[in-house]
Amino acid sequence: MTPSARLAAAIDLLAEMDAAPRRPADATANSFFRERRYIGGGDRRAISAIVWDVLHHWRRTEWWITQAGGDATPRLRVAARQVAGGMTAGDVAQAFVEGRFAPGALDRDERHTVDVLARDIPDEQTFPRAVRLEIPDWLLPHLEATFGERVEEELAAMSGEASLDLRINTLRTDRAAACKALARDGLHPEPTALSPWGLRLPSRLPVTSSAAFRDGLVEIQDEGSQLVVAMLGAAPEMRVLDYCAGAGGKTLAIAMTMQNRGHIVACDVSAPRLDGAVKRLRRAGVHNVERHLFVAGDKWAKRRAGSFDRVLVDAPCSGTGTWRRNPDARVRLRETDLSELVVKQAEILDRASALVRPGGRMVYATCSILDAENRSQITAFLERHPEFEAVLPEGDELPEILRGAPMFSLTPAVNGTDGFFAAVLKKKEA
């Protein structure tokens, strides 16, 4: 593809994202490229780089275009990022050409806006703070409450590129053998700093096409997510419930820590997500997992009250801890979303807690960096449920720095992981 054709495809992809603002950008991109299989791998990467650059600079670009008197359309967003990258107004105009696979020429208003942008590239320090930090205005106080003076450092790390983390499957291999297997496919990971099962690659690489992945030696899982499983402390012969299992990423890791012995129930409200776990379980050699779909009027939980040694509540959340991977989520998150999520999380915690046996433990986890979804949620739960207490995690798998407190928070800036929170809660003996 020509450079102009790549710009045109990037503009089309951004337009599709605009048309489905509640759909994750990566899901829209996957569909876009699936429907255009004629676009080769190199062109896909180049188009994605243009689009993700726009997403990473969404609010700043919008503010800049508005200040120049334009409308922040996909075309002008792409043009503005070309100017920010060093192109002159004339260069941009030459890139926007007519043709079957081209973006079409800039109209008079667009050309005027691009001319203004090229004449007046602002100092980003003059942007309003929330705009400069690429977050909605309403969210800034929440982040300042969480991070205080570190908020800019933390959000800067959220704009960086996420590593690709793998978890070895100790049911089939160990870390050294997994590294050798990956090396045969040209992949050379380093051990993660905190998780004893983790391997890290510097960026997105074709892991899923490697023999090590196909043979179930490794799974893609962020190091922070691995540590949540370590916090659970599930051991062989236990009865364990993964209450919000989704497609089973943490379920697989739990089965590994249990050495395939005992019983795991993976629950979710989504049948497609649970069905998606089947292939993963089979590939990993896991055979101690039962799946259960929650439906209206379900009596399953009532019949199993107080019967599980461990319950993991990987709660639905704002996903603010995953902004490195999903930069569009920064601007899609609404204040009403957070309000609704906090209520839903409390309801899930209340229901899941009834399934923990006396002396058993529940781990509450989110991939959020917001206090309202994390520590404040646990404080409120303990006030509602005096039969529970926050306790130190058990087991030898957690690194030393995470063993001394019943809760942990991880961030890209401090830990090099996605943003995660986890808390260990024990149900007191009768």
Short mmCIF file of C-alpha atoms in Angstrom, two decimals:
data_model
loop_
_atom_site.label_atom_id
_atom_site.label_comp_id
_atom_site.label_asym_id
_atom_site.label_seq_id
_atom_site.Cartn_x
_atom_site.Cartn_y
_atom_site.Cartn_z
CA MET A 1 0.00 0.00 0.00
CA THR A 2 1.10 3.57 -0.64
CA PRO A 3 1.47 5.98 2.31
CA SER A 4 -1.74 7.70 1.16
CA ALA A 5 -3.61 4.39 1.10
CA ARG A 6 -2.46 3.67 4.64
CA LEU A 7 -3.76 7.08 5.74
CA ALA A 8 -7.09 6.36 4.06
CA ALA A 9 -7.40 3.00 5.80
CA ALA A 10 -6.52 4.56 9.15
CA ILE A 11 -9.21 7.22 8.65
CA ASP A 12 -11.76 4.54 7.76
CA LEU A 13 -10.85 2.55 10.87
CA LEU A 14 -11.17 5.63 13.08
CA ALA A 15 -14.57 6.35 11.52
CA GLU A 16 -15.71 2.83 12.41
CA MET A 17 -14.50 3.36 15.98
CA ASP A 18 -16.46 6.65 16.11
CA ALA A 19 -19.56 4.80 14.93
CA ALA A 20 -19.26 2.25 17.78
CA PRO A 21 -18.00 4.33 20.74
CA ARG A 22 -18.88 1.71 23.37
CA ARG A 23 -17.03 -1.08 21.58
CA PRO A 24 -13.34 -1.59 22.48
CA ALA A 25 -11.04 -0.21 19.80
CA ASP A 26 -9.08 -3.44 19.44
CA ALA A 27 -12.30 -5.38 18.75
CA THR A 28 -13.26 -2.88 16.05
CA ALA A 29 -9.76 -3.08 14.56
CA ASN A 30 -9.81 -6.88 14.51
CA SER A 31 -13.12 -6.86 12.62
CA PHE A 32 -11.86 -4.16 10.25
CA PHE A 33 -8.79 -6.14 9.22
CA ARG A 34 -10.68 -9.45 9.13
CA GLU A 35 -13.00 -7.95 6.51
CA ARG A 36 -9.98 -6.70 4.51
CA ARG A 37 -7.73 -9.72 4.31
CA TYR A 38 -6.02 -8.19 1.28
CA ILE A 39 -4.19 -5.83 3.66
CA GLY A 40 -0.84 -7.46 4.39
CA GLY A 41 0.88 -7.74 7.75
CA GLY A 42 3.24 -4.80 7.25
CA ASP A 43 0.43 -2.53 6.14
CA ARG A 44 -1.75 -3.65 9.07
CA ARG A 45 1.01 -2.71 11.48
CA ALA A 46 1.52 0.68 9.81
CA ILE A 47 -2.22 1.47 9.81
CA SER A 48 -2.54 0.35 13.42
CA ALA A 49 0.40 2.57 14.39
CA ILE A 50 -1.35 5.61 12.88
CA VAL A 51 -4.64 4.80 14.61
CA TRP A 52 -3.15 4.03 18.01
CA ASP A 53 -1.10 7.21 17.84
CA VAL A 54 -4.36 9.12 17.37
CA LEU A 55 -5.98 7.24 20.26
CA HIS A 56 -3.05 7.93 22.58
CA HIS A 57 -3.35 11.67 21.82
CA TRP A 58 -7.13 11.87 21.56
CA ARG A 59 -7.92 14.75 23.92
CA ARG A 60 -4.82 16.79 23.09
CA THR A 61 -5.50 16.47 19.37
CA GLU A 62 -9.17 17.37 19.79
CA TRP A 63 -8.27 20.45 21.87
CA TRP A 64 -5.61 21.53 19.37
CA ILE A 65 -7.94 21.16 16.37
CA THR A 66 -10.73 23.02 18.17
CA GLN A 67 -8.36 25.85 19.04
CA ALA A 68 -7.49 26.05 15.33
CA GLY A 69 -11.19 26.44 14.48
CA GLY A 70 -11.73 22.95 13.04
CA ASP A 71 -13.87 19.95 13.86
CA ALA A 72 -12.07 16.88 15.25
CA THR A 73 -13.08 14.46 12.50
CA PRO A 74 -11.08 11.29 11.81
CA ARG A 75 -9.50 13.02 8.80
CA LEU A 76 -8.34 16.04 10.77
CA ARG A 77 -7.18 13.90 13.71
CA VAL A 78 -4.91 11.95 11.35
CA ALA A 79 -3.75 15.14 9.63
CA ALA A 80 -2.98 16.79 12.98
CA ARG A 81 -0.85 13.85 14.09
CA GLN A 82 1.07 14.06 10.82
CA VAL A 83 1.79 17.73 11.58
CA ALA A 84 2.78 16.86 15.15
CA GLY A 85 5.19 14.31 13.70
CA GLY A 86 7.01 16.98 11.70
CA MET A 87 5.18 17.19 8.36
CA THR A 88 4.51 20.62 6.86
CA ALA A 89 1.03 21.71 5.80
CA GLY A 90 2.11 21.19 2.20
CA ASP A 91 3.33 17.65 2.92
CA VAL A 92 -0.01 16.79 4.53
CA ALA A 93 -1.93 18.24 1.59
CA GLN A 94 0.13 16.09 -0.81
CA ALA A 95 -0.59 12.98 1.27
CA PHE A 96 -4.33 13.65 1.11
CA VAL A 97 -4.81 12.98 -2.59
CA GLU A 98 -7.64 11.77 -4.79
CA GLY A 99 -7.77 8.16 -5.91
CA ARG A 100 -9.44 4.83 -5.34
CA PHE A 101 -7.31 3.90 -2.32
CA ALA A 102 -6.50 7.43 -1.17
CA PRO A 103 -8.13 9.62 1.50
CA GLY A 104 -9.25 12.34 -0.92
CA ALA A 105 -8.03 15.90 -1.04
CA LEU A 106 -8.42 18.23 1.90
CA ASP A 107 -11.36 20.57 1.39
CA ARG A 108 -10.97 24.30 1.90
CA ASP A 109 -11.91 24.25 5.62
CA GLU A 110 -9.65 21.26 6.32
CA ARG A 111 -6.74 22.89 4.51
CA HIS A 112 -7.25 26.10 6.50
CA THR A 113 -7.24 24.13 9.78
CA VAL A 114 -4.08 22.22 8.80
CA ASP A 115 -2.38 25.52 7.88
CA VAL A 116 -3.24 26.93 11.33
CA LEU A 117 -2.05 23.75 13.04
CA ALA A 118 1.27 23.85 11.20
CA ARG A 119 1.80 27.54 12.04
CA ASP A 120 0.98 27.18 15.73
CA ILE A 121 2.15 23.93 17.34
CA PRO A 122 1.39 24.59 21.02
CA ASP A 123 3.46 23.77 24.06
CA GLU A 124 1.62 20.88 25.67
CA GLN A 125 2.26 22.39 29.09
CA THR A 126 -0.28 25.06 28.15
CA PHE A 127 -3.06 22.48 27.69
CA PRO A 128 -5.69 22.11 30.43
CA ARG A 129 -4.40 19.47 32.86
CA ALA A 130 -7.02 16.81 32.12
CA VAL A 131 -6.49 17.32 28.39
CA ARG A 132 -2.72 17.00 28.74
CA LEU A 133 -3.18 13.83 30.81
CA GLU A 134 -5.60 12.38 28.23
CA ILE A 135 -8.47 11.79 30.67
CA PRO A 136 -12.04 13.09 31.02
CA ASP A 137 -12.32 16.18 33.21
CA TRP A 138 -14.52 14.40 35.77
CA LEU A 139 -11.95 11.63 36.30
CA LEU A 140 -9.04 13.85 37.34
CA PRO A 141 -10.16 14.25 41.00
CA HIS A 142 -10.53 10.46 41.35
CA LEU A 143 -6.99 9.89 40.08
CA GLU A 144 -5.59 12.65 42.25
CA ALA A 145 -7.26 11.01 45.25
CA THR A 146 -5.57 7.71 44.35
CA PHE A 147 -2.08 8.94 43.43
CA GLY A 148 -1.72 12.42 44.90
CA GLU A 149 1.40 14.13 43.56
CA ARG A 150 2.32 11.02 41.52
CA VAL A 151 -0.70 11.28 39.23
CA GLU A 152 1.23 12.67 36.24
CA GLU A 153 3.98 10.07 36.56
CA GLU A 154 1.42 7.27 36.74
CA LEU A 155 -0.59 8.51 33.77
CA ALA A 156 2.58 8.99 31.72
CA ALA A 157 3.37 5.31 32.30
CA MET A 158 -0.18 4.48 31.20
CA SER A 159 0.65 6.03 27.83
CA GLY A 160 3.64 3.76 27.26
CA GLU A 161 3.66 0.54 25.28
CA ALA A 162 2.63 -2.53 27.24
CA SER A 163 4.92 -5.53 27.28
CA LEU A 164 3.69 -8.96 26.27
CA ASP A 165 3.61 -11.16 29.37
CA LEU A 166 3.33 -14.93 29.34
CA ARG A 167 2.59 -17.40 32.13
CA ILE A 168 4.24 -20.77 31.94
CA ASN A 169 1.99 -23.77 32.51
CA THR A 170 3.70 -25.83 35.21
CA LEU A 171 1.36 -28.73 34.42
CA ARG A 172 3.42 -29.17 31.25
CA THR A 173 6.78 -27.41 31.70
CA ASP A 174 9.02 -25.18 33.79
CA ARG A 175 10.32 -21.68 33.05
CA ALA A 176 13.67 -22.77 31.60
CA ALA A 177 12.12 -25.35 29.29
CA ALA A 178 9.44 -22.89 28.16
CA CYS A 179 12.15 -20.36 27.27
CA LYS A 180 13.96 -22.94 25.16
CA ALA A 181 10.74 -23.88 23.37
CA LEU A 182 9.94 -20.24 22.61
CA ALA A 183 13.50 -19.63 21.41
CA ARG A 184 13.02 -22.27 18.72
CA ASP A 185 10.38 -19.93 17.24
CA GLY A 186 12.61 -16.88 17.54
CA LEU A 187 11.06 -15.57 20.76
CA HIS A 188 13.44 -14.70 23.58
CA PRO A 189 11.59 -13.67 26.75
CA GLU A 190 13.04 -12.62 30.09
CA PRO A 191 11.72 -13.82 33.47
CA THR A 192 9.31 -11.38 35.09
CA ALA A 193 10.46 -9.61 38.24
CA LEU A 194 7.55 -10.54 40.50
CA SER A 195 5.65 -13.57 39.24
CA PRO A 196 7.45 -16.92 39.56
CA TRP A 197 5.59 -18.14 36.47
CA GLY A 198 6.04 -15.10 34.25
CA LEU A 199 7.99 -14.44 31.07
CA ARG A 200 8.13 -11.06 29.35
CA LEU A 201 8.61 -10.06 25.74
CA PRO A 202 9.26 -6.40 24.90
CA SER A 203 6.24 -5.92 22.65
CA ARG A 204 3.50 -7.66 20.72
CA LEU A 205 4.97 -10.66 18.92
CA PRO A 206 3.29 -13.66 17.21
CA VAL A 207 3.25 -15.87 20.30
CA THR A 208 0.01 -17.64 19.39
CA SER A 209 1.63 -19.13 16.28
CA SER A 210 4.50 -20.64 18.28
CA ALA A 211 4.68 -24.32 19.11
CA ALA A 212 5.08 -23.47 22.80
CA PHE A 213 1.68 -21.77 22.79
CA ARG A 214 -0.05 -24.41 20.65
CA ASP A 215 1.26 -27.15 22.94
CA GLY A 216 -0.04 -25.42 26.07
CA LEU A 217 3.35 -24.60 27.55
CA VAL A 218 2.52 -20.89 27.90
CA GLU A 219 -0.52 -18.63 28.09
CA ILE A 220 -0.73 -14.88 27.49
CA GLN A 221 -1.40 -13.28 30.88
CA ASP A 222 -0.18 -10.00 32.39
CA GLU A 223 2.16 -10.41 35.34
CA GLY A 224 -0.27 -8.54 37.58
CA SER A 225 -3.02 -11.01 36.76
CA GLN A 226 -0.68 -13.87 37.63
CA LEU A 227 -0.04 -12.30 41.03
CA VAL A 228 -3.78 -12.11 41.73
CA VAL A 229 -3.88 -15.90 41.33
CA ALA A 230 -0.88 -16.26 43.62
CA MET A 231 -2.75 -14.12 46.18
CA LEU A 232 -5.61 -16.65 46.13
CA GLY A 233 -3.36 -19.43 47.42
CA ALA A 234 -5.41 -22.27 45.88
CA ALA A 235 -3.85 -25.66 46.66
CA PRO A 236 -4.44 -29.28 45.59
CA GLU A 237 -7.69 -30.93 46.76
CA MET A 238 -9.42 -27.60 47.49
CA ARG A 239 -12.85 -26.57 46.23
CA VAL A 240 -12.35 -23.29 44.39
CA LEU A 241 -14.80 -20.92 42.73
CA ASP A 242 -13.81 -18.47 39.98
CA TYR A 243 -16.90 -16.29 40.30
CA CYS A 244 -16.41 -14.00 37.25
CA ALA A 245 -14.37 -16.39 35.14
CA GLY A 246 -14.92 -14.94 31.67
CA ALA A 247 -12.88 -16.91 29.15
CA GLY A 248 -10.93 -18.63 31.91
CA GLY A 249 -7.54 -16.92 32.02
CA LYS A 250 -7.28 -17.00 35.81
CA THR A 251 -9.10 -20.35 35.94
CA LEU A 252 -6.21 -21.89 34.00
CA ALA A 253 -3.67 -20.46 36.42
CA ILE A 254 -5.68 -21.65 39.44
CA ALA A 255 -5.78 -25.19 38.03
CA MET A 256 -2.01 -25.00 37.67
CA THR A 257 -1.50 -24.01 41.32
CA MET A 258 -3.81 -26.89 42.30
CA GLN A 259 -1.77 -29.32 40.19
CA ASN A 260 -4.99 -30.40 38.46
CA ARG A 261 -6.25 -31.86 41.77
CA GLY A 262 -9.39 -30.76 43.52
CA HIS A 263 -12.40 -29.06 41.97
CA ILE A 264 -12.76 -25.65 40.29
CA VAL A 265 -16.06 -24.12 39.23
CA ALA A 266 -15.76 -21.34 36.62
CA CYS A 267 -18.89 -19.15 36.58
CA ASP A 268 -19.99 -16.26 34.43
CA VAL A 269 -23.11 -14.56 33.10
CA SER A 270 -21.89 -14.86 29.48
CA ALA A 271 -22.19 -18.19 27.68
CA PRO A 272 -19.86 -17.15 24.81
CA ARG A 273 -17.13 -16.22 27.30
CA LEU A 274 -17.45 -19.53 29.14
CA ASP A 275 -17.53 -21.45 25.86
CA GLY A 276 -14.33 -19.67 24.87
CA ALA A 277 -12.59 -21.29 27.84
CA VAL A 278 -13.08 -24.84 26.54
CA LYS A 279 -10.30 -24.76 23.94
CA ARG A 280 -7.91 -23.07 26.37
CA LEU A 281 -8.55 -25.64 29.09
CA ARG A 282 -7.98 -28.50 26.67
CA ARG A 283 -4.76 -26.99 25.31
CA ALA A 284 -3.40 -26.51 28.85
CA GLY A 285 -4.24 -30.07 29.88
CA VAL A 286 -6.64 -28.91 32.62
CA HIS A 287 -9.35 -31.38 33.59
CA ASN A 288 -10.60 -30.35 37.05
CA VAL A 289 -12.82 -27.46 35.94
CA GLU A 290 -16.61 -27.39 35.83
CA ARG A 291 -18.30 -24.48 34.05
CA HIS A 292 -21.52 -22.89 35.23
CA LEU A 293 -23.60 -20.19 33.54
CA PHE A 294 -25.48 -17.84 35.85
CA VAL A 295 -29.07 -17.28 34.69
CA ALA A 296 -32.08 -15.50 36.16
CA GLY A 297 -33.70 -17.51 38.95
CA ASP A 298 -30.62 -19.74 39.28
CA LYS A 299 -30.65 -21.78 42.53
CA TRP A 300 -27.09 -23.05 42.03
CA ALA A 301 -25.45 -20.57 44.40
CA LYS A 302 -28.04 -21.09 47.14
CA ARG A 303 -27.43 -24.86 47.16
CA ARG A 304 -23.66 -24.35 47.44
CA ALA A 305 -23.59 -21.66 50.11
CA GLY A 306 -20.60 -21.91 52.45
CA SER A 307 -18.96 -24.74 50.51
CA PHE A 308 -15.83 -23.28 48.85
CA ASP A 309 -12.34 -23.09 50.32
CA ARG A 310 -11.38 -20.26 47.96
CA VAL A 311 -13.48 -17.81 45.96
CA LEU A 312 -11.96 -15.45 43.40
CA VAL A 313 -14.00 -12.37 42.49
CA ASP A 314 -12.32 -10.83 39.46
CA ALA A 315 -14.92 -8.08 39.36
CA PRO A 316 -16.14 -6.16 36.32
CA CYS A 317 -14.48 -2.77 36.55
CA SER A 318 -13.52 0.41 34.73
CA GLY A 319 -10.43 -1.23 33.22
CA THR A 320 -8.38 1.88 34.02
CA GLY A 321 -5.41 -0.36 34.79
CA THR A 322 -5.28 -1.55 31.16
CA TRP A 323 -5.02 1.84 29.45
CA ARG A 324 -1.62 0.97 27.97
CA ARG A 325 -3.38 -1.71 25.93
CA ASN A 326 -6.69 0.12 25.45
CA PRO A 327 -5.96 3.84 25.11
CA ASP A 328 -9.45 4.51 23.76
CA ALA A 329 -10.92 3.45 27.12
CA ARG A 330 -9.57 6.68 28.66
CA VAL A 331 -12.07 8.79 26.77
CA ARG A 332 -14.90 6.23 26.55
CA LEU A 333 -15.27 5.96 30.35
CA ARG A 334 -18.21 7.99 31.66
CA GLU A 335 -18.94 9.13 35.19
CA THR A 336 -22.17 7.11 35.17
CA ASP A 337 -20.15 4.00 34.23
CA LEU A 338 -18.11 4.28 37.41
CA SER A 339 -21.19 4.88 39.56
CA GLU A 340 -22.92 1.81 38.11
CA LEU A 341 -19.80 -0.36 38.41
CA VAL A 342 -19.29 0.45 42.10
CA VAL A 343 -22.86 -0.69 42.83
CA LYS A 344 -22.45 -3.85 40.74
CA GLN A 345 -19.14 -4.73 42.40
CA ALA A 346 -20.69 -4.45 45.87
CA GLU A 347 -23.58 -6.70 44.83
CA ILE A 348 -21.20 -9.30 43.39
CA LEU A 349 -19.06 -9.25 46.55
CA ASP A 350 -22.14 -9.78 48.71
CA ARG A 351 -23.34 -12.75 46.62
CA ALA A 352 -19.92 -14.36 46.28
CA SER A 353 -19.16 -14.06 50.00
CA ALA A 354 -22.08 -16.37 50.82
CA LEU A 355 -20.27 -19.18 48.98
CA VAL A 356 -17.13 -19.07 51.17
CA ARG A 357 -16.95 -21.70 53.91
CA PRO A 358 -16.09 -20.66 57.49
CA GLY A 359 -12.29 -20.39 57.58
CA GLY A 360 -12.19 -20.05 53.79
CA ARG A 361 -10.89 -17.10 51.83
CA MET A 362 -12.14 -14.75 49.15
CA VAL A 363 -9.91 -12.63 46.93
CA TYR A 364 -11.44 -9.53 45.37
CA ALA A 365 -9.55 -8.20 42.35
CA THR A 366 -9.89 -5.53 39.68
CA CYS A 367 -7.79 -4.20 36.82
CA SER A 368 -8.61 -0.70 38.03
CA ILE A 369 -6.44 2.03 39.54
CA LEU A 370 -9.38 3.88 41.12
CA ASP A 371 -9.78 3.87 44.89
CA ALA A 372 -13.59 3.81 44.58
CA GLU A 373 -13.39 0.35 43.01
CA ASN A 374 -10.60 -0.93 45.24
CA ARG A 375 -9.83 -0.05 48.85
CA SER A 376 -13.05 1.88 49.36
CA GLN A 377 -14.99 -1.11 48.05
CA ILE A 378 -13.26 -3.43 50.55
CA THR A 379 -13.79 -1.00 53.44
CA ALA A 380 -17.51 -0.86 52.69
CA PHE A 381 -17.74 -4.66 52.34
CA LEU A 382 -16.11 -5.27 55.73
CA GLU A 383 -18.53 -2.84 57.32
CA ARG A 384 -21.46 -4.79 55.83
CA HIS A 385 -19.96 -8.20 56.64
CA PRO A 386 -18.33 -8.37 60.08
CA GLU A 387 -18.00 -12.13 59.59
CA PHE A 388 -15.08 -11.36 57.25
CA GLU A 389 -11.67 -9.88 57.99
CA ALA A 390 -8.75 -8.76 55.84
CA VAL A 391 -5.81 -11.18 56.29
CA LEU A 392 -2.32 -11.72 54.93
CA PRO A 393 -2.04 -14.00 51.88
CA GLU A 394 -0.84 -17.57 52.29
CA GLY A 395 1.45 -19.62 50.08
CA ASP A 396 5.01 -19.42 48.84
CA GLU A 397 4.35 -18.11 45.33
CA LEU A 398 3.93 -14.42 46.13
CA PRO A 399 7.09 -12.30 46.07
CA GLU A 400 8.29 -11.03 49.42
CA ILE A 401 7.22 -7.44 48.80
CA LEU A 402 3.56 -8.50 48.45
CA ARG A 403 3.33 -10.85 51.44
CA GLY A 404 3.19 -8.28 54.22
CA ALA A 405 -0.26 -6.79 53.61
CA PRO A 406 -3.78 -8.13 52.91
CA MET A 407 -4.11 -5.88 49.83
CA PHE A 408 -1.85 -4.84 46.99
CA SER A 409 -2.00 -2.27 44.21
CA LEU A 410 0.16 -2.59 41.11
CA THR A 411 0.75 0.07 38.44
CA PRO A 412 2.83 0.36 35.26
CA ALA A 413 4.92 3.18 36.74
CA VAL A 414 5.90 1.34 39.91
CA ASN A 415 5.71 -2.35 38.96
CA GLY A 416 5.83 -2.54 35.17
CA THR A 417 2.53 -4.43 35.12
CA ASP A 418 -0.98 -3.41 34.19
CA GLY A 419 -2.85 -1.67 36.98
CA PHE A 420 -4.24 -4.27 39.38
CA PHE A 421 -5.71 -4.40 42.86
CA ALA A 422 -6.29 -7.46 45.04
CA ALA A 423 -7.46 -8.00 48.62
CA VAL A 424 -7.59 -11.20 50.70
CA LEU A 425 -10.65 -11.62 52.93
CA LYS A 426 -11.16 -14.53 55.35
CA LYS A 427 -14.49 -15.76 56.65
CA LYS A 428 -14.20 -16.16 60.38
CA GLU A 429 -14.73 -19.57 61.92
CA ALA A 430 -18.20 -20.09 63.40
#
